[in-house]
Amino acid sequence: MAMHYLVEKGTEYAKLAVELDKKGEYEKAIKYYKTAIELFSKYLSLYPDNSLADFYKDLIARYKLRIEILEKHMEKASVPGGSAAESAKDDVEVLMPDKRTNKKKFDDLVDLEEVKKALKRAVVYPVKTPQLYPLGWPRGILLFGPPGCGKTEISIALANEINAALINVSPATIMSKWLGEAEKNVAKVFDKAREIASSGTPVIIFIDEVDGLFQEYSDEVGGEKRMRNQFLMEMDGLKEKVNNNLPLFVIGATNKPWKLDIGFIRRFEKRVYVPPPDKEVRKSLFKYYIDKLSNVYKADELDLDKLAEMTEGYSSADIASIVKEVQNNIAEELNEKSDGKNTPTVERKLTMDDFIQVINRRKPSISPKIIEAYKIWYDQHGAL
C-alpha cells in the first residue's frame, strides 16, 4: 500500500510541476518538483531492489537538474533589468585558437591512436584538402566511451590540430542560460559558427554530455522539445549545398550512448568509440607522468609493467590521479620532515610501495560489464 501511495502521489506532483513549468510559473514548479523528489526518494529507500528503481533514480536526477536550472533563471530575473529575454541576448562564447590555454595536439596525447586516425579522416584531411571532397564530408562526429578516457581532451586537440574556433555547449548552460528561448539560441550558435566558418576559419561545436540534451524522454519540460528539434534542423542544414564547403563540425561526447534519441544518432555520420587504455597504453601513461616527477624525485627502480598490470580497468584520468596522489603523499612526508623549513632538503626516491598503496586505495572506475555494453552499442550503431 505504501509503495503504491508513494509512487502515485510522486507522479501526481511531478505532473503538476511539469504543467506549471510549461506555463512559466517556476516558483510553484520548483515546489512540486521537490515534493515529487521527496516521495520518489522515500520509495527508493523503502524498496531499493524494486525493478523500477533505476527509472525513478533517473527521474529524480532530471528533476534536480531542472530545479537547479529554474533557480538560476529566477536569480537572474530578480536582478534589476534582468530577464530571460536579456539573458538570451548574451553573445555566443567562442574560444579562438590563440585564446586557448590548452595547446596540445594529437602528437602530445599518449594514446587513442585509432580515434586520432578516425578524426583525421573525418575532420583534419577535409579541412586541409577540401578540393579532394567534391561530395562533402561528415559534419557530425559522436565520441562515446567510459568517463575519464579522453573524449574532451582529444576534441580540444582536434581543434588545435586544425586551428579551429571552439564553441562549447553543455546541457547545464544551454538550458539555464537560454531558458524560454532555447530554440532561438540554438540557431544563434549555428549562425555564429557559420559566420566564422565562412571567413575560412574552421569551427567545432563541441557538446559534452550530449545525452543530457538528446536522450529519449516520455515527457517534455519547458522548451526542451523545441530546442532539440531546432538542433536537428540546424544539423540537417549543414548538409545543404550552401554550406557544403564550410569547415564546420559538430562533435558530441557521451558516456551513455544508449540513452540517445535515434533521430539524433542518425545525424552523426561518424560514431567513434573512445576506449579505456590497454596495458601498453597504461604503461606509457605511467611513464609519461612519472617522467614529469623525475625532475624532482629519482624514479629509476620502478616496474612500469607491474603498475600497468595492476591497473586493469583504470581510465587514463585514474592513472593521472594515481601519480598525482603519490606526489602529494611524498610532498607531505618531506614537509613533515623539514622541521618547518620552506624548502625541504630530504632526498626521496619513488618506490613501488608508494604506488601500490595508492592503487590499493583507489578502485578501477571501469567495469567489464560497462565495456561489454559499449561493445554491444558499437556493434549496432558504430560508424568509423
mmCIF file of C-alpha atoms in Angstrom:
data_model
loop_
_atom_site.group_PDB
_atom_site.id
_atom_site.type_symbol
_atom_site.label_atom_id
_atom_site.label_comp_id
_atom_site.label_asym_id
_atom_site.label_seq_id
_atom_site.Cartn_x
_atom_site.Cartn_y
_atom_site.Cartn_z
ATOM 1 C CA MET A 1 0.000 0.000 0.000
ATOM 2 C CA ALA A 2 2.772 2.388 0.978
ATOM 3 C CA MET A 3 4.635 1.679 -2.246
ATOM 4 C CA HIS A 4 1.623 2.491 -4.445
ATOM 5 C CA TYR A 5 0.831 5.611 -2.438
ATOM 6 C CA LEU A 6 4.380 6.996 -2.766
ATOM 7 C CA VAL A 7 4.534 6.309 -6.497
ATOM 8 C CA GLU A 8 1.051 7.655 -7.239
ATOM 9 C CA LYS A 9 1.486 10.842 -5.195
ATOM 10 C CA GLY A 10 5.005 11.383 -6.545
ATOM 11 C CA THR A 11 3.733 11.033 -10.122
ATOM 12 C CA GLU A 12 0.848 13.396 -9.373
ATOM 13 C CA TYR A 13 3.160 16.101 -8.031
ATOM 14 C CA ALA A 14 5.615 15.577 -10.898
ATOM 15 C CA LYS A 15 2.857 16.147 -13.473
ATOM 16 C CA LEU A 16 1.779 19.304 -11.652
ATOM 17 C CA ALA A 17 5.381 20.526 -11.675
ATOM 18 C CA VAL A 18 5.736 19.933 -15.420
ATOM 19 C CA GLU A 19 2.486 21.767 -16.179
ATOM 20 C CA LEU A 20 3.484 24.762 -14.053
ATOM 21 C CA ASP A 21 6.946 24.702 -15.646
ATOM 22 C CA LYS A 22 5.404 24.924 -19.122
ATOM 23 C CA LYS A 23 3.239 27.850 -18.031
ATOM 24 C CA GLY A 24 6.241 29.762 -16.707
ATOM 25 C CA GLU A 25 5.153 29.502 -13.051
ATOM 26 C CA TYR A 26 8.639 28.480 -11.993
ATOM 27 C CA GLU A 27 8.433 29.103 -8.247
ATOM 28 C CA LYS A 28 5.422 26.791 -7.889
ATOM 29 C CA ALA A 29 7.001 24.275 -10.262
ATOM 30 C CA ILE A 30 10.108 24.072 -8.062
ATOM 31 C CA LYS A 31 7.917 23.386 -5.016
ATOM 32 C CA TYR A 32 6.165 20.460 -6.708
ATOM 33 C CA TYR A 33 9.387 19.082 -8.228
ATOM 34 C CA LYS A 34 10.867 18.974 -4.716
ATOM 35 C CA THR A 35 7.806 17.210 -3.328
ATOM 36 C CA ALA A 36 7.950 14.614 -6.113
ATOM 37 C CA ILE A 37 11.661 14.066 -5.441
ATOM 38 C CA GLU A 38 10.956 13.582 -1.731
ATOM 39 C CA LEU A 39 8.270 10.963 -2.407
ATOM 40 C CA PHE A 40 10.311 9.078 -5.013
ATOM 41 C CA SER A 41 13.365 9.132 -2.718
ATOM 42 C CA LYS A 42 11.268 7.693 0.107
ATOM 43 C CA TYR A 43 10.067 4.970 -2.246
ATOM 44 C CA LEU A 44 13.680 4.106 -3.202
ATOM 45 C CA SER A 45 14.764 3.949 0.446
ATOM 46 C CA LEU A 46 11.952 1.509 1.259
ATOM 47 C CA TYR A 47 12.158 -0.576 -1.934
ATOM 48 C CA PRO A 48 15.753 -0.268 -3.265
ATOM 49 C CA ASP A 49 15.589 -3.569 -5.189
ATOM 50 C CA ASN A 50 12.327 -2.870 -6.994
ATOM 51 C CA SER A 51 12.511 -3.382 -10.768
ATOM 52 C CA LEU A 52 11.619 0.285 -11.369
ATOM 53 C CA ALA A 53 14.293 1.683 -9.040
ATOM 54 C CA ASP A 54 16.578 2.822 -11.879
ATOM 55 C CA PHE A 55 13.669 4.552 -13.608
ATOM 56 C CA TYR A 56 12.865 6.631 -10.526
ATOM 57 C CA LYS A 57 16.544 7.399 -9.916
ATOM 58 C CA ASP A 58 16.684 8.881 -13.426
ATOM 59 C CA LEU A 59 13.523 10.893 -12.765
ATOM 60 C CA ILE A 60 14.971 12.282 -9.534
ATOM 61 C CA ALA A 61 18.192 13.281 -11.313
ATOM 62 C CA ARG A 62 16.208 15.036 -14.068
ATOM 63 C CA TYR A 63 14.011 16.922 -11.648
ATOM 64 C CA LYS A 64 17.009 18.017 -9.556
ATOM 65 C CA LEU A 65 18.705 19.368 -12.687
ATOM 66 C CA ARG A 66 15.505 21.176 -13.661
ATOM 67 C CA ILE A 67 15.234 22.755 -10.202
ATOM 68 C CA GLU A 68 18.815 23.983 -10.468
ATOM 69 C CA ILE A 69 18.110 25.476 -13.888
ATOM 70 C CA LEU A 70 14.929 27.211 -12.762
ATOM 71 C CA GLU A 71 16.551 28.612 -9.626
ATOM 72 C CA LYS A 72 19.405 30.096 -11.661
ATOM 73 C CA HIS A 73 16.912 31.592 -14.099
ATOM 74 C CA MET A 74 14.863 33.145 -11.295
ATOM 75 C CA GLU A 75 18.021 34.539 -9.720
ATOM 76 C CA LYS A 76 18.975 36.249 -12.982
ATOM 77 C CA ALA A 77 15.458 37.579 -13.477
ATOM 78 C CA SER A 78 15.487 39.083 -9.960
ATOM 79 C CA VAL A 79 18.450 41.318 -10.829
ATOM 80 C CA PRO A 80 17.277 44.858 -11.822
ATOM 81 C CA GLY A 81 16.839 44.891 -15.576
ATOM 82 C CA GLY A 82 17.385 41.138 -15.783
ATOM 83 C CA SER A 83 15.066 38.831 -17.706
ATOM 84 C CA ALA A 84 15.031 35.724 -19.845
ATOM 85 C CA ALA A 85 14.983 37.941 -22.928
ATOM 86 C CA GLU A 86 18.095 39.793 -21.793
ATOM 87 C CA SER A 87 19.989 36.599 -20.987
ATOM 88 C CA ALA A 88 19.078 35.335 -24.464
ATOM 89 C CA LYS A 89 20.939 38.285 -25.959
ATOM 90 C CA ASP A 90 24.245 37.148 -24.481
ATOM 91 C CA ASP A 91 26.905 36.587 -27.111
ATOM 92 C CA VAL A 92 27.830 33.037 -28.020
ATOM 93 C CA GLU A 93 31.118 32.197 -26.318
ATOM 94 C CA VAL A 94 33.759 31.343 -28.911
ATOM 95 C CA LEU A 95 37.233 30.182 -27.929
ATOM 96 C CA MET A 96 39.604 31.110 -30.733
ATOM 97 C CA PRO A 97 42.867 29.152 -31.184
ATOM 98 C CA ASP A 98 45.091 31.935 -29.808
ATOM 99 C CA LYS A 99 42.936 32.259 -26.667
ATOM 100 C CA ARG A 100 43.100 28.604 -25.568
ATOM 101 C CA THR A 101 45.492 27.710 -22.768
ATOM 102 C CA ASN A 102 45.450 24.028 -23.756
ATOM 103 C CA LYS A 103 47.678 23.871 -26.833
ATOM 104 C CA LYS A 104 48.026 20.082 -27.046
ATOM 105 C CA LYS A 105 47.755 18.422 -30.440
ATOM 106 C CA PHE A 106 47.431 14.745 -31.389
ATOM 107 C CA ASP A 107 51.167 14.064 -31.007
ATOM 108 C CA ASP A 108 51.020 15.322 -27.417
ATOM 109 C CA LEU A 109 48.460 12.675 -26.406
ATOM 110 C CA VAL A 110 49.854 9.340 -25.271
ATOM 111 C CA ASP A 111 47.093 7.062 -26.532
ATOM 112 C CA LEU A 112 43.887 6.862 -28.640
ATOM 113 C CA GLU A 113 45.662 6.166 -31.932
ATOM 114 C CA GLU A 114 42.576 4.646 -33.593
ATOM 115 C CA VAL A 115 40.455 7.618 -32.509
ATOM 116 C CA LYS A 116 43.043 10.034 -33.901
ATOM 117 C CA LYS A 117 43.001 8.141 -37.191
ATOM 118 C CA ALA A 118 39.190 8.355 -37.390
ATOM 119 C CA LEU A 119 39.231 12.092 -36.634
ATOM 120 C CA LYS A 120 41.922 12.733 -39.222
ATOM 121 C CA ARG A 121 39.768 11.018 -41.861
ATOM 122 C CA ALA A 122 36.593 12.827 -40.814
ATOM 123 C CA VAL A 123 37.899 16.306 -39.991
ATOM 124 C CA VAL A 124 41.608 17.029 -40.456
ATOM 125 C CA TYR A 125 42.010 15.886 -44.060
ATOM 126 C CA PRO A 126 38.802 17.600 -45.338
ATOM 127 C CA VAL A 127 39.937 20.862 -43.719
ATOM 128 C CA LYS A 128 43.434 20.646 -45.201
ATOM 129 C CA THR A 129 42.406 19.426 -48.669
ATOM 130 C CA PRO A 130 38.730 20.338 -49.294
ATOM 131 C CA GLN A 131 39.240 20.126 -53.054
ATOM 132 C CA LEU A 132 39.534 16.336 -52.694
ATOM 133 C CA TYR A 133 35.989 16.065 -51.293
ATOM 134 C CA PRO A 134 33.518 17.179 -54.012
ATOM 135 C CA LEU A 135 30.747 15.210 -52.269
ATOM 136 C CA GLY A 136 31.388 16.921 -48.945
ATOM 137 C CA TRP A 137 32.451 15.376 -45.646
ATOM 138 C CA PRO A 138 30.940 14.266 -42.337
ATOM 139 C CA ARG A 139 29.514 17.111 -40.249
ATOM 140 C CA GLY A 140 28.664 15.243 -37.063
ATOM 141 C CA ILE A 141 31.007 13.059 -35.013
ATOM 142 C CA LEU A 142 29.903 11.264 -31.865
ATOM 143 C CA LEU A 143 32.599 10.206 -29.383
ATOM 144 C CA PHE A 144 31.400 7.637 -26.874
ATOM 145 C CA GLY A 145 33.056 5.554 -24.182
ATOM 146 C CA PRO A 146 33.810 5.354 -20.451
ATOM 147 C CA PRO A 147 34.366 8.563 -18.469
ATOM 148 C CA GLY A 148 37.923 9.739 -17.975
ATOM 149 C CA CYS A 149 39.300 8.194 -21.170
ATOM 150 C CA GLY A 150 39.970 11.373 -23.160
ATOM 151 C CA LYS A 151 36.865 12.369 -25.162
ATOM 152 C CA THR A 152 37.100 16.038 -24.204
ATOM 153 C CA GLU A 153 40.886 16.091 -24.343
ATOM 154 C CA ILE A 154 41.054 14.689 -27.859
ATOM 155 C CA SER A 155 38.325 17.092 -29.033
ATOM 156 C CA ILE A 156 40.423 20.049 -27.859
ATOM 157 C CA ALA A 157 43.498 18.501 -29.504
ATOM 158 C CA LEU A 158 41.493 18.188 -32.737
ATOM 159 C CA ALA A 159 40.559 21.870 -32.553
ATOM 160 C CA ASN A 160 44.251 22.730 -32.094
ATOM 161 C CA GLU A 161 45.219 20.388 -34.912
ATOM 162 C CA ILE A 162 43.172 22.410 -37.451
ATOM 163 C CA ASN A 163 43.370 25.828 -35.678
ATOM 164 C CA ALA A 164 39.615 25.794 -35.204
ATOM 165 C CA ALA A 165 37.369 28.115 -33.240
ATOM 166 C CA LEU A 166 35.735 26.134 -30.438
ATOM 167 C CA ILE A 167 32.151 26.657 -29.269
ATOM 168 C CA ASN A 168 31.441 24.641 -26.137
ATOM 169 C CA VAL A 169 27.834 23.629 -25.446
ATOM 170 C CA SER A 170 26.634 21.700 -22.374
ATOM 171 C CA PRO A 171 23.167 20.733 -21.090
ATOM 172 C CA ALA A 172 23.533 22.913 -17.991
ATOM 173 C CA THR A 173 24.488 26.075 -19.877
ATOM 174 C CA ILE A 174 22.107 25.664 -22.775
ATOM 175 C CA MET A 175 19.021 25.127 -20.622
ATOM 176 C CA SER A 176 19.829 27.590 -17.831
ATOM 177 C CA LYS A 177 21.217 30.409 -19.932
ATOM 178 C CA TRP A 178 18.619 30.102 -22.651
ATOM 179 C CA LEU A 179 15.505 29.211 -20.691
ATOM 180 C CA GLY A 180 12.365 30.246 -22.568
ATOM 181 C CA GLU A 181 14.056 30.882 -25.936
ATOM 182 C CA ALA A 182 16.144 27.742 -26.280
ATOM 183 C CA GLU A 183 15.453 27.091 -29.950
ATOM 184 C CA LYS A 184 16.300 30.690 -30.938
ATOM 185 C CA ASN A 185 19.622 30.459 -29.197
ATOM 186 C CA VAL A 186 20.473 27.085 -30.712
ATOM 187 C CA ALA A 187 20.019 28.847 -34.050
ATOM 188 C CA LYS A 188 22.241 31.632 -32.723
ATOM 189 C CA VAL A 189 25.067 29.153 -32.017
ATOM 190 C CA PHE A 190 24.920 27.770 -35.547
ATOM 191 C CA ASP A 191 24.604 31.246 -37.087
ATOM 192 C CA LYS A 192 27.771 32.291 -35.262
ATOM 193 C CA ALA A 193 29.546 29.095 -36.283
ATOM 194 C CA ARG A 194 28.592 29.589 -39.948
ATOM 195 C CA GLU A 195 29.720 33.217 -39.814
ATOM 196 C CA ILE A 196 33.185 32.228 -38.556
ATOM 197 C CA ALA A 197 33.478 29.251 -40.916
ATOM 198 C CA SER A 198 32.512 31.478 -43.894
ATOM 199 C CA SER A 199 35.626 33.548 -43.212
ATOM 200 C CA GLY A 200 37.772 30.444 -43.700
ATOM 201 C CA THR A 201 38.392 29.595 -40.025
ATOM 202 C CA PRO A 202 37.353 26.018 -39.122
ATOM 203 C CA VAL A 203 34.755 25.748 -36.347
ATOM 204 C CA ILE A 204 33.968 22.925 -33.920
ATOM 205 C CA ILE A 205 30.755 22.978 -31.911
ATOM 206 C CA PHE A 206 31.534 20.656 -29.001
ATOM 207 C CA ILE A 207 28.656 19.209 -26.945
ATOM 208 C CA ASP A 208 29.783 17.499 -23.754
ATOM 209 C CA GLU A 209 27.418 15.029 -22.035
ATOM 210 C CA VAL A 210 25.277 15.162 -25.128
ATOM 211 C CA ASP A 211 22.884 12.523 -23.754
ATOM 212 C CA GLY A 212 21.648 15.189 -21.323
ATOM 213 C CA LEU A 213 20.223 17.127 -24.281
ATOM 214 C CA PHE A 214 19.177 14.393 -26.673
ATOM 215 C CA GLN A 215 18.047 11.347 -24.734
ATOM 216 C CA GLU A 216 14.610 9.831 -25.239
ATOM 217 C CA TYR A 217 12.043 11.202 -22.781
ATOM 218 C CA SER A 218 8.464 10.085 -22.211
ATOM 219 C CA ASP A 219 7.502 13.672 -21.440
ATOM 220 C CA GLU A 220 8.928 17.128 -22.051
ATOM 221 C CA VAL A 221 9.524 20.073 -19.759
ATOM 222 C CA GLY A 222 9.907 23.700 -20.800
ATOM 223 C CA GLY A 223 11.257 24.222 -24.300
ATOM 224 C CA GLU A 224 13.332 21.027 -24.452
ATOM 225 C CA LYS A 225 11.445 19.501 -27.376
ATOM 226 C CA ARG A 226 11.622 22.692 -29.454
ATOM 227 C CA MET A 227 15.300 23.070 -28.615
ATOM 228 C CA ARG A 228 16.120 19.516 -29.718
ATOM 229 C CA ASN A 229 14.103 19.859 -32.925
ATOM 230 C CA GLN A 230 15.925 23.093 -33.726
ATOM 231 C CA PHE A 231 19.274 21.415 -33.154
ATOM 232 C CA LEU A 232 18.397 18.568 -35.516
ATOM 233 C CA MET A 233 17.206 21.063 -38.143
ATOM 234 C CA GLU A 234 20.456 23.000 -37.859
ATOM 235 C CA MET A 235 22.499 19.835 -38.299
ATOM 236 C CA ASP A 236 20.454 18.889 -41.345
ATOM 237 C CA GLY A 237 21.109 22.394 -42.679
ATOM 238 C CA LEU A 238 24.862 21.795 -42.620
ATOM 239 C CA LYS A 239 24.388 19.263 -45.425
ATOM 240 C CA GLU A 240 22.676 21.759 -47.739
ATOM 241 C CA LYS A 241 24.552 22.939 -50.812
ATOM 242 C CA VAL A 242 25.064 26.474 -49.487
ATOM 243 C CA ASN A 243 27.009 25.044 -46.531
ATOM 244 C CA ASN A 244 28.689 22.238 -48.433
ATOM 245 C CA ASN A 245 32.230 23.645 -48.256
ATOM 246 C CA LEU A 246 32.132 25.218 -44.798
ATOM 247 C CA PRO A 247 34.760 23.817 -42.383
ATOM 248 C CA LEU A 248 32.155 23.409 -39.630
ATOM 249 C CA PHE A 249 31.790 20.310 -37.447
ATOM 250 C CA VAL A 250 29.599 19.227 -34.531
ATOM 251 C CA ILE A 251 31.252 16.861 -32.058
ATOM 252 C CA GLY A 252 29.227 15.228 -29.300
ATOM 253 C CA ALA A 253 30.686 13.325 -26.347
ATOM 254 C CA THR A 254 28.787 10.891 -24.148
ATOM 255 C CA ASN A 255 29.324 8.155 -21.568
ATOM 256 C CA LYS A 256 25.801 6.806 -22.220
ATOM 257 C CA PRO A 257 25.236 6.439 -25.972
ATOM 258 C CA TRP A 258 22.327 4.005 -25.410
ATOM 259 C CA LYS A 259 20.278 6.894 -23.966
ATOM 260 C CA LEU A 260 20.441 8.935 -27.161
ATOM 261 C CA ASP A 261 17.405 9.518 -29.330
ATOM 262 C CA ILE A 262 17.672 7.570 -32.602
ATOM 263 C CA GLY A 263 16.992 10.698 -34.646
ATOM 264 C CA PHE A 264 20.000 12.360 -33.065
ATOM 265 C CA ILE A 265 22.212 9.300 -33.605
ATOM 266 C CA ARG A 266 21.451 9.367 -37.351
ATOM 267 C CA ARG A 267 22.669 12.967 -37.662
ATOM 268 C CA PHE A 268 26.131 11.877 -36.546
ATOM 269 C CA GLU A 269 27.633 10.098 -39.547
ATOM 270 C CA LYS A 270 30.732 9.114 -37.581
ATOM 271 C CA ARG A 271 30.310 7.338 -34.243
ATOM 272 C CA VAL A 272 33.689 6.619 -32.691
ATOM 273 C CA TYR A 273 34.414 4.500 -29.622
ATOM 274 C CA VAL A 274 36.947 6.056 -27.233
ATOM 275 C CA PRO A 275 38.188 3.011 -25.298
ATOM 276 C CA PRO A 276 39.891 2.706 -21.917
ATOM 277 C CA PRO A 277 43.682 2.355 -22.065
ATOM 278 C CA ASP A 278 45.044 -1.148 -22.609
ATOM 279 C CA LYS A 279 48.123 -2.464 -20.773
ATOM 280 C CA GLU A 280 50.680 -0.907 -23.122
ATOM 281 C CA VAL A 281 48.931 2.443 -23.056
ATOM 282 C CA ARG A 282 48.685 2.334 -19.254
ATOM 283 C CA LYS A 283 52.425 1.675 -19.142
ATOM 284 C CA SER A 284 53.023 4.659 -21.431
ATOM 285 C CA LEU A 285 50.798 6.840 -19.271
ATOM 286 C CA PHE A 286 52.696 5.902 -16.118
ATOM 287 C CA LYS A 287 55.981 6.645 -17.883
ATOM 288 C CA TYR A 288 54.667 9.993 -19.131
ATOM 289 C CA TYR A 289 53.585 11.231 -15.694
ATOM 290 C CA ILE A 290 56.496 9.697 -13.772
ATOM 291 C CA ASP A 291 58.965 11.351 -16.164
ATOM 292 C CA LYS A 292 57.496 14.685 -15.052
ATOM 293 C CA LEU A 293 58.169 13.755 -11.421
ATOM 294 C CA SER A 294 61.701 12.533 -12.136
ATOM 295 C CA ASN A 295 62.950 16.126 -12.277
ATOM 296 C CA VAL A 296 62.366 16.235 -8.523
ATOM 297 C CA TYR A 297 62.344 12.600 -7.371
ATOM 298 C CA LYS A 298 64.542 9.728 -8.519
ATOM 299 C CA ALA A 299 62.477 7.101 -10.319
ATOM 300 C CA ASP A 300 64.910 4.507 -11.652
ATOM 301 C CA GLU A 301 63.656 1.437 -9.776
ATOM 302 C CA LEU A 302 60.007 1.329 -10.810
ATOM 303 C CA ASP A 303 58.438 -1.641 -12.580
ATOM 304 C CA LEU A 304 56.122 0.046 -15.086
ATOM 305 C CA ASP A 305 54.911 -3.293 -16.437
ATOM 306 C CA LYS A 306 53.700 -4.296 -12.986
ATOM 307 C CA LEU A 307 51.956 -0.949 -12.494
ATOM 308 C CA ALA A 308 50.217 -1.418 -15.850
ATOM 309 C CA GLU A 309 49.123 -4.931 -14.872
ATOM 310 C CA MET A 310 47.754 -3.710 -11.543
ATOM 311 C CA THR A 311 45.590 -1.051 -13.161
ATOM 312 C CA GLU A 312 43.354 -3.127 -15.419
ATOM 313 C CA GLY A 313 40.020 -1.298 -15.636
ATOM 314 C CA TYR A 314 41.502 2.093 -14.739
ATOM 315 C CA SER A 315 40.891 5.076 -17.009
ATOM 316 C CA SER A 316 43.536 7.491 -18.261
ATOM 317 C CA ALA A 317 42.266 10.029 -15.730
ATOM 318 C CA ASP A 318 42.554 7.412 -12.959
ATOM 319 C CA ILE A 319 46.226 6.848 -13.758
ATOM 320 C CA ALA A 320 46.956 10.568 -13.777
ATOM 321 C CA SER A 321 45.263 10.814 -10.376
ATOM 322 C CA ILE A 322 47.293 7.882 -9.009
ATOM 323 C CA VAL A 323 50.623 9.503 -9.905
ATOM 324 C CA LYS A 324 49.468 12.873 -8.577
ATOM 325 C CA GLU A 325 48.418 11.254 -5.284
ATOM 326 C CA VAL A 326 51.855 9.633 -4.988
ATOM 327 C CA GLN A 327 53.377 13.072 -5.490
ATOM 328 C CA ASN A 328 51.108 14.574 -2.814
ATOM 329 C CA ASN A 329 51.937 11.821 -0.324
ATOM 330 C CA ILE A 330 55.686 12.271 -0.754
ATOM 331 C CA ALA A 331 55.435 16.064 -0.624
ATOM 332 C CA GLU A 332 53.513 15.760 2.651
ATOM 333 C CA GLU A 333 56.118 13.379 4.029
ATOM 334 C CA LEU A 334 59.005 15.690 3.129
ATOM 335 C CA ASN A 335 57.253 18.744 4.529
ATOM 336 C CA GLU A 336 56.704 16.995 7.830
ATOM 337 C CA LYS A 337 60.396 16.058 7.989
ATOM 338 C CA SER A 338 61.651 19.520 7.097
ATOM 339 C CA ASP A 339 61.232 20.977 10.619
ATOM 340 C CA GLY A 340 59.305 23.961 9.323
ATOM 341 C CA LYS A 341 61.814 24.883 6.613
ATOM 342 C CA ASN A 342 60.312 26.407 3.496
ATOM 343 C CA THR A 343 62.275 24.139 1.150
ATOM 344 C CA PRO A 344 62.660 20.519 2.300
ATOM 345 C CA THR A 345 66.113 19.167 1.541
ATOM 346 C CA VAL A 346 65.434 15.480 2.225
ATOM 347 C CA GLU A 347 66.152 13.365 -0.856
ATOM 348 C CA ARG A 348 63.484 10.864 -1.773
ATOM 349 C CA LYS A 349 63.164 8.083 -4.331
ATOM 350 C CA LEU A 350 59.893 6.957 -5.832
ATOM 351 C CA THR A 351 59.247 3.334 -4.829
ATOM 352 C CA MET A 352 56.800 0.673 -5.915
ATOM 353 C CA ASP A 353 55.271 0.768 -2.440
ATOM 354 C CA ASP A 354 54.365 4.427 -2.982
ATOM 355 C CA PHE A 355 52.257 3.431 -5.989
ATOM 356 C CA ILE A 356 50.888 0.148 -4.640
ATOM 357 C CA GLN A 357 49.498 1.862 -1.546
ATOM 358 C CA VAL A 358 47.633 4.404 -3.675
ATOM 359 C CA ILE A 359 46.367 1.807 -6.171
ATOM 360 C CA ASN A 360 45.061 -0.393 -3.350
ATOM 361 C CA ARG A 361 43.022 2.531 -2.031
ATOM 362 C CA ARG A 362 41.624 3.505 -5.441
ATOM 363 C CA LYS A 363 39.281 1.086 -7.184
ATOM 364 C CA PRO A 364 39.002 0.933 -11.002
ATOM 365 C CA SER A 365 36.303 3.184 -12.442
ATOM 366 C CA ILE A 366 35.558 0.944 -15.442
ATOM 367 C CA SER A 367 33.881 -2.453 -15.062
ATOM 368 C CA PRO A 368 33.914 -5.326 -17.586
ATOM 369 C CA LYS A 369 30.109 -5.088 -17.657
ATOM 370 C CA ILE A 370 30.111 -1.488 -18.895
ATOM 371 C CA ILE A 371 32.767 -2.298 -21.521
ATOM 372 C CA GLU A 372 30.500 -5.041 -22.829
ATOM 373 C CA ALA A 373 27.627 -2.548 -23.038
ATOM 374 C CA TYR A 374 29.772 -0.212 -25.189
ATOM 375 C CA LYS A 375 30.740 -3.098 -27.476
ATOM 376 C CA ILE A 376 27.099 -4.074 -27.961
ATOM 377 C CA TRP A 377 26.117 -0.482 -28.763
ATOM 378 C CA TYR A 378 29.062 -0.119 -31.155
ATOM 379 C CA ASP A 379 28.041 -3.316 -32.973
ATOM 380 C CA GLN A 380 24.605 -1.753 -33.520
ATOM 381 C CA HIS A 381 25.494 1.879 -34.206
ATOM 382 C CA GLY A 382 29.260 2.300 -34.661
ATOM 383 C CA ALA A 383 30.442 4.118 -37.799
ATOM 384 C CA LEU A 384 34.116 4.932 -38.338
#
